[in-house]
Coordinates of C-alpha atoms in Angstrom, one line a residue:
M69 CA -8.6 -24.8 -41.9
P70 CA -12.3 -24.6 -42.7
R71 CA -14.6 -25.1 -39.7
A72 CA -16.8 -28.2 -39.6
A73 CA -19.4 -26.7 -37.2
P74 CA -22.2 -26.3 -39.8
L75 CA -21.9 -30.0 -40.7
A76 CA -22.2 -31.0 -37.1
L77 CA -25.2 -28.8 -36.6
E78 CA -27.2 -30.2 -39.5
P79 CA -28.9 -33.1 -37.6
A80 CA -30.2 -30.7 -35.0
G81 CA -32.8 -29.3 -37.4
P82 CA -35.1 -32.4 -37.6
A83 CA -34.5 -33.0 -33.9
V84 CA -35.7 -29.5 -32.9
T85 CA -38.7 -29.9 -35.3
R86 CA -39.6 -33.3 -33.7
T87 CA -39.3 -31.8 -30.2
L88 CA -41.6 -28.8 -31.1
V89 CA -44.2 -31.0 -32.8
G90 CA -44.2 -33.4 -29.8
L91 CA -44.5 -30.5 -27.4
A92 CA -47.4 -29.1 -29.4
I93 CA -49.2 -32.5 -29.4
V94 CA -48.7 -32.8 -25.6
L95 CA -50.1 -29.2 -25.0
A96 CA -53.0 -29.9 -27.2
G97 CA -53.8 -33.1 -25.4
L98 CA -53.6 -31.4 -22.1
H99 CA -56.1 -28.8 -23.3
V100 CA -58.5 -31.2 -24.9
G101 CA -58.5 -33.6 -22.0
R102 CA -58.7 -30.9 -19.3
D103 CA -62.1 -32.1 -18.0
I104 CA -60.6 -35.4 -16.9
L105 CA -57.0 -34.3 -16.4
I106 CA -57.8 -31.5 -14.0
P107 CA -59.7 -33.7 -11.5
L108 CA -56.9 -36.3 -11.8
A109 CA -54.2 -33.7 -11.1
L110 CA -56.1 -32.3 -8.1
A111 CA -56.7 -35.9 -6.8
L112 CA -53.0 -36.7 -7.2
L113 CA -52.1 -33.5 -5.3
L114 CA -54.6 -34.3 -2.6
S115 CA -53.4 -37.8 -2.2
V116 CA -49.8 -36.7 -1.9
A117 CA -50.9 -34.3 0.9
L118 CA -52.9 -37.0 2.7
V119 CA -50.5 -39.9 2.4
P120 CA -48.4 -38.9 5.5
V121 CA -51.6 -38.7 7.6
A122 CA -52.7 -42.2 6.3
R123 CA -49.3 -43.7 7.1
A124 CA -49.5 -42.3 10.6
L125 CA -52.8 -44.0 11.1
E126 CA -51.5 -47.2 9.7
R127 CA -48.5 -47.1 12.1
I128 CA -50.9 -47.2 15.1
G129 CA -52.7 -50.3 13.8
I130 CA -55.5 -49.0 11.7
P131 CA -56.0 -51.1 8.5
R132 CA -54.9 -49.5 5.2
V133 CA -58.3 -49.3 3.6
V134 CA -59.9 -47.8 6.7
A135 CA -57.1 -45.3 7.1
A136 CA -57.2 -44.2 3.5
L137 CA -60.9 -43.8 3.3
S138 CA -61.0 -42.1 6.7
V139 CA -58.5 -39.5 5.6
V140 CA -60.3 -38.8 2.4
L141 CA -63.6 -38.5 4.1
L142 CA -62.1 -36.2 6.7
A143 CA -60.8 -33.9 3.9
A144 CA -64.2 -33.9 2.3
V145 CA -66.0 -33.0 5.5
A146 CA -63.5 -30.2 6.2
S147 CA -64.0 -28.8 2.7
L148 CA -67.8 -28.9 3.1
L149 CA -67.6 -27.1 6.5
F150 CA -65.3 -24.5 5.0
I151 CA -67.7 -23.9 2.1
A152 CA -70.7 -23.7 4.4
L153 CA -68.9 -21.2 6.7
L154 CA -67.9 -19.1 3.7
A155 CA -71.5 -19.2 2.3
T156 CA -72.9 -18.2 5.7
E157 CA -70.6 -15.2 6.0
A158 CA -71.3 -14.2 2.4
V159 CA -75.1 -14.2 2.9
A160 CA -74.7 -12.0 6.0
L161 CA -72.5 -9.6 4.0
A162 CA -75.1 -9.4 1.2
A163 CA -77.8 -8.6 3.7
S164 CA -75.8 -5.7 5.2
L165 CA -74.5 -4.1 1.9
P166 CA -77.6 -1.9 1.2
A167 CA -76.9 0.0 4.4
Y168 CA -73.6 1.3 2.9
E169 CA -75.0 2.6 -0.4
A170 CA -74.9 6.2 0.7
N171 CA -71.2 6.0 1.5
L172 CA -70.4 4.6 -1.9
R173 CA -72.4 7.3 -3.6
A174 CA -70.7 10.0 -1.6
K175 CA -67.2 8.6 -2.5
V176 CA -68.1 8.5 -6.2
R177 CA -69.4 12.0 -6.0
A178 CA -66.3 13.2 -4.2
L179 CA -64.0 11.6 -6.8
G180 CA -66.0 13.3 -9.6
D181 CA -66.1 16.7 -8.0
G182 CA -62.6 17.0 -6.6
S183 CA -60.5 15.2 -9.2
A184 CA -59.2 16.5 -12.6
V185 CA -59.0 13.0 -13.9
F186 CA -62.1 11.2 -12.5
G187 CA -64.4 14.2 -12.9
P188 CA -64.3 14.5 -16.7
L189 CA -64.4 10.7 -16.9
L190 CA -67.6 10.4 -14.8
E191 CA -69.1 13.3 -16.8
M192 CA -68.4 11.5 -20.0
L193 CA -70.0 8.3 -18.7
R194 CA -73.1 10.2 -17.6
G195 CA -73.3 11.7 -21.1
L196 CA -72.9 8.4 -22.8
T197 CA -75.5 6.8 -20.6
A198 CA -78.0 9.6 -21.3
E199 CA -77.4 9.5 -25.0
L200 CA -77.7 5.7 -25.3
G201 CA -80.8 5.8 -23.1
G202 CA -82.5 8.3 -25.5
Q203 CA -82.1 6.1 -28.6
G204 CA -85.0 3.9 -29.6
R205 CA -83.1 0.7 -29.6
F206 CA -82.2 1.2 -26.0
T207 CA -85.7 2.1 -24.9
P208 CA -87.1 -0.5 -22.6
L209 CA -90.0 -2.5 -23.8
P210 CA -93.5 -1.8 -22.4
V211 CA -94.4 -4.1 -19.6
A212 CA -97.8 -5.1 -18.2
S213 CA -99.1 -3.1 -15.3
E214 CA -99.3 -6.1 -13.0
A215 CA -96.2 -7.1 -11.1
A216 CA -94.2 -10.1 -12.4
P217 CA -94.8 -13.2 -10.4
A218 CA -92.1 -14.1 -7.9
P219 CA -90.1 -17.2 -8.8
S220 CA -91.1 -20.4 -7.2
P221 CA -88.9 -22.1 -4.6
Q222 CA -88.6 -25.1 -7.0
R223 CA -87.2 -22.7 -9.7
I224 CA -84.8 -21.1 -7.3
A225 CA -83.6 -24.5 -6.1
G226 CA -83.1 -25.7 -9.7
D227 CA -81.1 -22.6 -10.6
A228 CA -78.9 -23.1 -7.6
L229 CA -78.4 -26.8 -8.4
R230 CA -77.5 -26.1 -12.0
L231 CA -75.0 -23.5 -10.8
M232 CA -73.4 -25.9 -8.3
L233 CA -73.5 -29.0 -10.5
T234 CA -70.2 -28.6 -12.3
P235 CA -68.0 -27.9 -9.2
L236 CA -69.9 -30.5 -7.3
A237 CA -69.3 -33.1 -10.0
T238 CA -65.6 -32.1 -10.1
G239 CA -65.3 -32.4 -6.3
V240 CA -66.9 -35.9 -6.4
I241 CA -64.5 -37.0 -9.2
V242 CA -61.5 -35.6 -7.3
L243 CA -62.5 -37.5 -4.1
L244 CA -63.0 -40.8 -6.1
F245 CA -59.7 -40.5 -7.8
A246 CA -58.0 -39.5 -4.5
S247 CA -59.5 -42.6 -2.8
Y248 CA -58.3 -44.9 -5.5
L249 CA -54.8 -43.4 -5.4
M250 CA -54.7 -43.7 -1.7
L251 CA -55.8 -47.3 -1.7
Q252 CA -53.6 -48.4 -4.6
R253 CA -50.6 -46.2 -3.9
N254 CA -48.2 -49.2 -3.6
D255 CA -49.5 -50.7 -6.9
M256 CA -49.2 -47.3 -8.6
R257 CA -45.7 -46.9 -7.3
D258 CA -44.6 -50.3 -8.7
R259 CA -46.2 -49.6 -12.0
F260 CA -44.3 -46.3 -12.2
I261 CA -41.1 -48.0 -11.4
R262 CA -41.8 -50.6 -14.1
L263 CA -42.6 -48.0 -16.7
W264 CA -39.4 -46.0 -15.8
G265 CA -37.2 -48.7 -17.4
D266 CA -35.9 -52.2 -16.7
G267 CA -33.2 -52.4 -14.1
D268 CA -33.3 -48.7 -13.2
I269 CA -35.0 -49.2 -9.9
P270 CA -32.5 -46.9 -7.9
R271 CA -33.1 -43.9 -10.2
A272 CA -36.9 -44.4 -10.2
T273 CA -37.0 -44.8 -6.4
A274 CA -35.0 -41.6 -6.0
A275 CA -37.3 -39.7 -8.3
L276 CA -40.4 -40.9 -6.5
G277 CA -39.0 -40.1 -3.1
E278 CA -37.8 -36.6 -4.1
A279 CA -41.2 -35.8 -5.7
G280 CA -43.1 -36.9 -2.6
R281 CA -40.9 -35.0 -0.3
R282 CA -40.8 -31.8 -2.3
I283 CA -44.5 -31.6 -3.0
S284 CA -45.5 -32.6 0.5
R285 CA -43.2 -30.0 1.9
Y286 CA -44.5 -27.4 -0.5
L287 CA -48.2 -28.1 0.3
L288 CA -47.5 -28.1 4.0
G289 CA -45.6 -24.9 3.8
Q290 CA -48.3 -23.2 1.7
L291 CA -51.0 -24.4 4.2
V292 CA -49.1 -22.8 7.1
V293 CA -48.4 -19.6 5.2
N294 CA -51.9 -19.2 3.9
L295 CA -53.4 -20.0 7.4
T296 CA -51.2 -17.3 8.8
F297 CA -52.2 -14.9 6.1
G298 CA -55.9 -15.5 6.6
A299 CA -55.7 -15.3 10.4
L300 CA -53.7 -12.1 10.4
M301 CA -55.9 -10.5 7.8
A302 CA -59.1 -11.5 9.7
G303 CA -57.7 -10.3 13.0
G304 CA -56.5 -7.0 11.5
L305 CA -59.7 -6.4 9.7
W306 CA -61.7 -7.1 12.9
L307 CA -59.6 -4.5 14.8
I308 CA -60.0 -2.0 12.0
G309 CA -63.8 -2.5 12.1
I310 CA -64.5 -4.1 8.7
P311 CA -67.7 -6.2 8.9
N312 CA -67.5 -10.0 8.2
A313 CA -63.8 -10.1 9.0
L314 CA -64.0 -13.9 9.2
L315 CA -65.2 -14.1 5.7
W316 CA -62.3 -12.1 4.4
G317 CA -59.8 -14.2 6.4
L318 CA -61.3 -17.4 4.9
L319 CA -61.3 -15.9 1.4
G320 CA -57.7 -14.7 1.8
F321 CA -56.7 -18.2 3.0
M322 CA -58.3 -19.8 0.0
L323 CA -57.3 -17.3 -2.7
R324 CA -53.6 -17.3 -1.6
F325 CA -53.2 -20.8 -3.0
I326 CA -53.3 -19.1 -6.4
P327 CA -49.7 -18.0 -7.0
F328 CA -48.8 -14.4 -7.8
V329 CA -52.4 -13.0 -7.8
G330 CA -54.0 -14.7 -4.8
G331 CA -52.7 -12.3 -2.1
P332 CA -53.8 -9.1 -3.9
L333 CA -57.2 -10.7 -4.7
G334 CA -57.6 -11.6 -1.0
A335 CA -57.1 -7.9 -0.1
F336 CA -59.2 -6.4 -2.9
F337 CA -62.6 -7.5 -1.6
P338 CA -62.2 -6.2 2.0
L339 CA -60.8 -3.0 0.5
I340 CA -64.1 -2.5 -1.5
V341 CA -66.1 -3.1 1.7
S342 CA -64.0 -0.6 3.6
L343 CA -64.8 2.0 0.9
A344 CA -68.5 1.4 1.6
V345 CA -68.3 1.3 5.4
D346 CA -66.2 4.4 6.1
P347 CA -67.5 7.8 4.8
G348 CA -63.8 8.9 4.8
W349 CA -60.6 7.5 3.6
T350 CA -58.9 6.4 6.8
T351 CA -60.3 2.8 6.9
P352 CA -59.3 2.0 3.2
L353 CA -55.8 3.3 3.8
M354 CA -55.6 1.1 7.0
V355 CA -56.7 -1.9 5.0
I356 CA -54.0 -1.3 2.4
G357 CA -51.4 -0.9 5.1
L358 CA -52.5 -4.1 6.8
F359 CA -52.3 -6.1 3.6
V360 CA -48.8 -4.7 2.8
V361 CA -47.5 -5.7 6.3
V362 CA -49.1 -9.1 6.3
E363 CA -48.1 -9.9 2.7
V364 CA -44.5 -8.8 3.2
F365 CA -44.3 -11.0 6.4
C366 CA -45.9 -14.0 4.7
A367 CA -44.1 -13.8 1.4
H368 CA -40.6 -12.6 2.3
V369 CA -40.2 -14.1 5.8
L370 CA -42.5 -17.0 6.5
E371 CA -42.6 -18.4 2.9
V372 CA -38.8 -18.1 2.5
L373 CA -38.3 -20.0 5.7
L374 CA -40.7 -22.8 4.8
N375 CA -40.8 -23.0 1.0
A376 CA -37.4 -21.6 -0.1
A377 CA -36.0 -25.1 -1.0
A378 CA -39.3 -27.0 -1.3
T379 CA -39.7 -26.9 -5.1
G380 CA -36.2 -25.7 -6.0
L381 CA -37.6 -23.7 -8.9
S382 CA -36.3 -20.5 -10.3
P383 CA -38.9 -17.7 -10.2
L384 CA -38.9 -16.8 -14.0
P385 CA -39.6 -20.3 -15.3
L386 CA -42.3 -20.7 -12.6
V387 CA -44.0 -17.6 -14.0
M388 CA -43.8 -18.9 -17.5
I389 CA -45.2 -22.3 -16.6
A390 CA -48.0 -20.7 -14.6
A391 CA -48.9 -18.5 -17.6
L392 CA -48.9 -21.6 -19.9
S393 CA -50.9 -23.7 -17.5
T394 CA -53.4 -20.9 -17.1
V395 CA -53.9 -20.8 -20.9
I396 CA -54.3 -24.5 -21.1
W397 CA -56.4 -25.3 -17.9
G398 CA -57.8 -21.9 -16.9
P399 CA -57.5 -20.5 -13.3
I400 CA -57.0 -23.9 -11.8
G401 CA -53.8 -24.1 -13.8
L402 CA -52.3 -21.4 -11.6
V403 CA -52.8 -23.6 -8.5
L404 CA -51.3 -26.6 -10.2
A405 CA -48.4 -24.8 -11.8
P406 CA -45.8 -25.0 -8.9
P407 CA -46.3 -28.8 -8.2
F408 CA -46.3 -29.5 -11.9
A409 CA -43.1 -27.5 -12.4
A410 CA -41.5 -29.2 -9.4
C411 CA -42.3 -32.6 -11.0
L412 CA -40.7 -31.4 -14.3
L413 CA -37.6 -30.4 -12.4
I414 CA -37.3 -33.7 -10.6
A415 CA -37.7 -35.6 -13.9
A416 CA -34.9 -33.4 -15.4
R417 CA -32.6 -34.4 -12.6
H418 CA -33.2 -38.2 -13.0
V419 CA -33.8 -38.6 -16.7
P420 CA -30.6 -38.0 -18.7
R421 CA -32.5 -36.8 -21.8
L422 CA -34.2 -34.1 -19.8
A423 CA -31.0 -32.9 -18.0
K424 CA -30.9 -29.5 -19.8
L425 CA -34.4 -28.7 -18.3
E426 CA -32.7 -28.5 -14.9
L427 CA -30.7 -25.6 -16.1
L428 CA -33.8 -23.7 -17.2
L429 CA -36.0 -24.6 -14.2
G430 CA -33.7 -25.0 -11.2
R431 CA -32.7 -22.4 -8.7
A432 CA -29.1 -23.6 -8.3
P433 CA -26.5 -21.4 -10.1
V434 CA -25.7 -22.7 -13.6
L435 CA -22.2 -21.1 -13.7
D436 CA -19.6 -21.5 -11.0
P437 CA -17.8 -18.3 -9.8
A438 CA -14.9 -18.7 -12.2
Q439 CA -17.2 -19.2 -15.2
R440 CA -19.4 -16.2 -14.2
F441 CA -16.4 -14.0 -13.8
Y442 CA -14.9 -15.0 -17.2
Q443 CA -18.3 -14.3 -18.8
R444 CA -18.4 -10.8 -17.3
V445 CA -14.8 -10.3 -18.5
L446 CA -15.7 -11.3 -22.0
A447 CA -18.8 -9.0 -21.9
G448 CA -16.6 -6.0 -21.0
D449 CA -18.4 -5.4 -17.7
R450 CA -15.7 -3.8 -15.5
H451 CA -18.0 -2.9 -12.7
E452 CA -19.7 -6.3 -12.2
A453 CA -16.4 -8.2 -12.8
A454 CA -14.6 -6.1 -10.1
E455 CA -17.6 -6.4 -7.8
L456 CA -17.6 -10.2 -8.2
A457 CA -13.9 -10.4 -7.6
E458 CA -14.2 -8.3 -4.4
R459 CA -17.1 -10.4 -3.1
L460 CA -15.2 -13.6 -3.6
A461 CA -12.1 -12.1 -2.0
D462 CA -14.1 -11.1 1.1
Q463 CA -15.4 -14.6 1.2
D464 CA -12.3 -16.7 0.4
G465 CA -9.3 -14.3 0.6
V466 CA -7.4 -12.4 -2.1
A467 CA -4.8 -15.1 -2.9
A468 CA -7.5 -17.9 -3.2
T469 CA -9.6 -15.6 -5.5
V470 CA -6.6 -14.9 -7.7
R471 CA -5.7 -18.6 -8.0
A472 CA -9.3 -19.8 -8.5
V473 CA -10.8 -17.0 -10.6
L474 CA -8.5 -14.4 -12.1
L475 CA -5.6 -16.7 -13.2
P476 CA -8.0 -19.2 -14.9
A477 CA -9.7 -16.3 -16.7
A478 CA -6.3 -15.1 -18.0
R479 CA -5.4 -18.7 -19.1
T480 CA -8.8 -19.1 -20.8
L481 CA -8.4 -15.8 -22.7
A482 CA -5.0 -16.9 -24.0
A483 CA -6.4 -20.4 -25.0
D484 CA -9.4 -18.9 -26.7
L485 CA -7.1 -16.6 -28.7
R486 CA -4.9 -19.5 -29.8
R487 CA -7.9 -21.6 -31.0
G488 CA -9.5 -18.7 -32.8
A489 CA -12.6 -18.3 -30.6
L490 CA -11.5 -14.7 -29.9
D491 CA -9.5 -12.2 -31.9
H492 CA -6.9 -9.8 -30.7
A493 CA -9.4 -6.9 -30.2
D494 CA -11.6 -9.1 -28.1
V495 CA -8.7 -10.2 -25.9
E496 CA -7.5 -6.6 -25.5
R497 CA -10.9 -5.5 -24.4
A498 CA -11.3 -8.4 -22.0
S499 CA -7.8 -7.9 -20.6
R500 CA -8.6 -4.3 -19.7
V501 CA -11.5 -5.6 -17.7
L502 CA -9.2 -8.1 -16.0
V503 CA -6.8 -5.4 -15.1
S504 CA -9.6 -3.4 -13.4
A505 CA -10.7 -6.5 -11.4
A506 CA -7.1 -7.2 -10.3
E507 CA -6.6 -3.6 -9.3
A508 CA -9.7 -3.8 -7.1
L509 CA -7.9 -6.6 -5.1
L510 CA -4.5 -4.9 -4.9
D511 CA -3.8 -3.0 -1.7
E512 CA -1.0 -0.5 -1.7
P513 CA 1.7 -1.8 0.7
E514 CA 2.7 0.4 3.6
A515 CA 6.4 -0.6 3.4
P516 CA 8.6 0.1 0.4
A517 CA 8.0 -2.5 -2.3
A518 CA 10.2 -5.6 -2.0
V519 CA 9.0 -7.1 -5.3
L520 CA 8.3 -5.3 -8.5
C521 CA 5.7 -7.1 -10.8
V522 CA 6.1 -6.1 -14.5
G523 CA 4.0 -7.1 -17.4
A524 CA 6.0 -8.2 -20.4
G525 CA 4.1 -5.9 -22.8
A526 CA 0.6 -7.0 -23.6
T527 CA -2.4 -5.8 -21.5
L528 CA -3.1 -9.4 -20.5
D529 CA 0.5 -9.6 -19.1
Q530 CA -0.3 -6.4 -17.1
A531 CA -3.5 -8.0 -15.8
V532 CA -1.7 -11.1 -14.5
A533 CA 1.1 -9.0 -13.1
T534 CA -1.4 -7.0 -11.1
A535 CA -3.0 -10.2 -9.9
V536 CA 0.4 -11.6 -8.8
A537 CA 1.1 -8.4 -6.9
A538 CA -2.2 -8.7 -5.1
T539 CA -1.4 -12.2 -4.1
L540 CA 2.0 -11.2 -2.8
V541 CA 0.6 -8.3 -0.8
D542 CA -2.1 -10.6 0.7
E543 CA 0.6 -13.0 1.7
G544 CA 2.6 -10.3 3.5
V545 CA 5.2 -9.5 0.8
P546 CA 5.2 -5.7 -0.2
A547 CA 4.8 -5.6 -3.9
R548 CA 3.8 -3.0 -6.6
V549 CA 3.2 -3.0 -10.3
A550 CA 5.0 -1.3 -13.1
A551 CA 3.4 -0.8 -16.5
R552 CA 6.6 -1.3 -18.5
P553 CA 10.1 -2.7 -17.6
L554 CA 11.8 0.6 -18.2
E555 CA 9.5 2.2 -15.6
A556 CA 10.9 0.0 -12.8
G557 CA 12.5 1.5 -9.7
A558 CA 14.3 0.3 -6.7
C559 CA 13.4 -3.1 -5.4
R560 CA 14.9 -6.3 -4.0
A561 CA 13.4 -8.6 -6.6
A562 CA 11.6 -8.2 -10.0
A563 CA 9.0 -10.5 -11.5
L564 CA 8.5 -10.4 -15.3
V565 CA 5.0 -11.8 -16.0
L566 CA 4.1 -13.5 -19.3
A567 CA 0.5 -14.4 -19.6
R568 CA 0.8 -15.9 -23.1
H569 CA 3.3 -18.1 -24.9
A570 CA 6.3 -16.1 -25.8
S571 CA 9.2 -16.8 -28.1
P572 CA 12.7 -17.2 -26.6
R573 CA 13.9 -14.0 -28.3
R574 CA 11.0 -12.0 -26.7
V575 CA 11.8 -13.5 -23.3
R576 CA 15.5 -12.6 -23.5
R577 CA 14.8 -9.0 -24.6
A578 CA 12.2 -8.5 -21.8
V579 CA 14.6 -9.8 -19.2
A580 CA 17.4 -7.6 -20.5
R581 CA 15.2 -4.5 -20.4
L582 CA 14.1 -5.3 -16.9
R583 CA 17.7 -5.8 -15.7
L584 CA 18.7 -2.5 -17.2
A585 CA 15.9 -0.8 -15.2
V586 CA 16.4 -2.5 -11.8
G587 CA 20.1 -3.1 -11.9
P588 CA 22.3 -6.2 -12.5
D589 CA 22.3 -7.3 -8.8
V590 CA 18.5 -7.5 -8.5
P591 CA 17.3 -11.1 -9.0
V592 CA 14.7 -11.5 -11.7
L593 CA 11.8 -14.0 -11.8
V594 CA 10.1 -15.0 -15.0
V595 CA 6.4 -15.7 -14.1
A596 CA 4.8 -17.9 -16.7
E597 CA 3.5 -21.4 -17.4
G598 CA 6.2 -24.0 -16.8
E599 CA 7.7 -25.1 -20.1
A600 CA 11.1 -26.8 -20.5
E601 CA 12.2 -24.5 -23.3
L602 CA 11.1 -21.4 -21.4
A603 CA 13.0 -22.6 -18.3
R604 CA 16.2 -22.9 -20.3
V605 CA 15.8 -19.5 -21.9
A606 CA 15.2 -17.9 -18.5
T607 CA 18.2 -19.6 -16.9
A608 CA 20.4 -18.5 -19.8
A609 CA 19.2 -14.9 -19.3
G610 CA 20.1 -15.1 -15.7
A611 CA 16.5 -15.4 -14.4
Q612 CA 14.5 -18.0 -12.5
L613 CA 11.3 -19.4 -13.9
T614 CA 8.2 -19.8 -11.6
E615 CA 4.5 -20.1 -12.1
P616 CA 1.9 -17.6 -10.9
E617 CA 0.6 -19.9 -8.2
T618 CA 4.1 -20.4 -6.7
I619 CA 5.4 -16.8 -6.8
G620 CA 5.2 -16.5 -3.1
R621 CA 7.5 -19.5 -2.4
A622 CA 9.9 -18.3 -5.1
V623 CA 10.2 -14.9 -3.5
G624 CA 10.6 -16.5 -0.1
S625 CA 13.5 -18.7 -1.4
L626 CA 15.2 -15.6 -2.9
A627 CA 14.8 -13.8 0.5
S628 CA 16.4 -16.7 2.4
A629 CA 19.2 -16.9 -0.1

């Protein structure tokens, strides 16, 4: 019968095209409107962080307008004080740097004289500099003998004002937007719910609540982690003897809000200063060690405790979104990437059309253990399939793992073969992997085997027979596996395992061969899916039909009989 899949997939072409075109338009709009959208995004982030404080003030009786404006004003004053302290420390550092010029020159000279790599490189740079300096187009223009006049204070002030005008204007816009969002937050909430869709208030309310909780928790966690990083770096640098340790602590606190690169940047500048301060190499190595210890503690201990479930994002999609937002919005896009990605994830959870985005962005496993195990079996990965089975057995027990993971994998293999999704070679390869995973769960019984589990012939039958034996041993019944019926030995019961549908003739022949091997007095169980025709065939052959999940009860009934 010809497959109809190509016809079903035809409408996906225009849909994919429309999606890509729409995504390109959105990204272009974000890039073109970045001068307005960046302050708006920062204001939204600031308002989310300040709303809990404003609500706390309102609960003690302060009017909403006063509480909102007071919180925004307090944030502005704190930012100005932080910038002023940073600038003061930076000016003090700039005044002390000329004293360390000799140490820097000595280190550069040491690198050039004692290194087989840096020495030729520095010599090449000196040669290029001398060659370029001797050409006419690089010769400096003649200057007048009199000294150039010093710039006036008005010119210095104008240059400084022009330098600070753009960030100052951005800060003012952010504060204005944040004030408006704080004052009108209830109105903005109602408008969002109305835009979400008529009558879908529960879903919109859940989305807003989850977004507020996750972003607030993320910002609070980042604040605590970055404060800890800055404080530990400042204290450690002070103990090491690096000048202006407070400056580096403040800078590390601020830079660490930038994901992925903020921490190393916060350590780079004090490392450069340590190279200038110490004529040797002990202090720079101590700075590197301090950063490694502090970063490991903050990133892998403190941040995991505070922010592990805050955004719910998988690391790889977060890196991709951070790179994309950096291309669109520049360095500030790195800071905004985690909250923006968290909002995308929340939208994917509450908007049915975006549900597949949750699979890409979320941290939760997208495959359950049974699906992951079956995928590894199909991939032919014996090591990972056996490792996963052993890990699940340690967690849930061997019998539960066989019933929940191995037997469903065998059934799915047989079903995929019947419907044509797999061919016989694929099933044979996957069955060998399944045998390895089942053997990893099978412990050799100390007592002589009471039950002999035999595969009817195919490798998949052998895999299920091994899994059944592992279940019996786990339940306290000594059992072992025979590869073929004629290899059977002495036992008190024999189990013939059929993993796939078998014809009545094949079942009768397999039971007969097994009886010939174990003897006519040994009871035989046919372990297969319960079908009425198969039950009649097994009974006619003098055997009893049971399913893999009930093999333990069937063996128990034989023992009691």
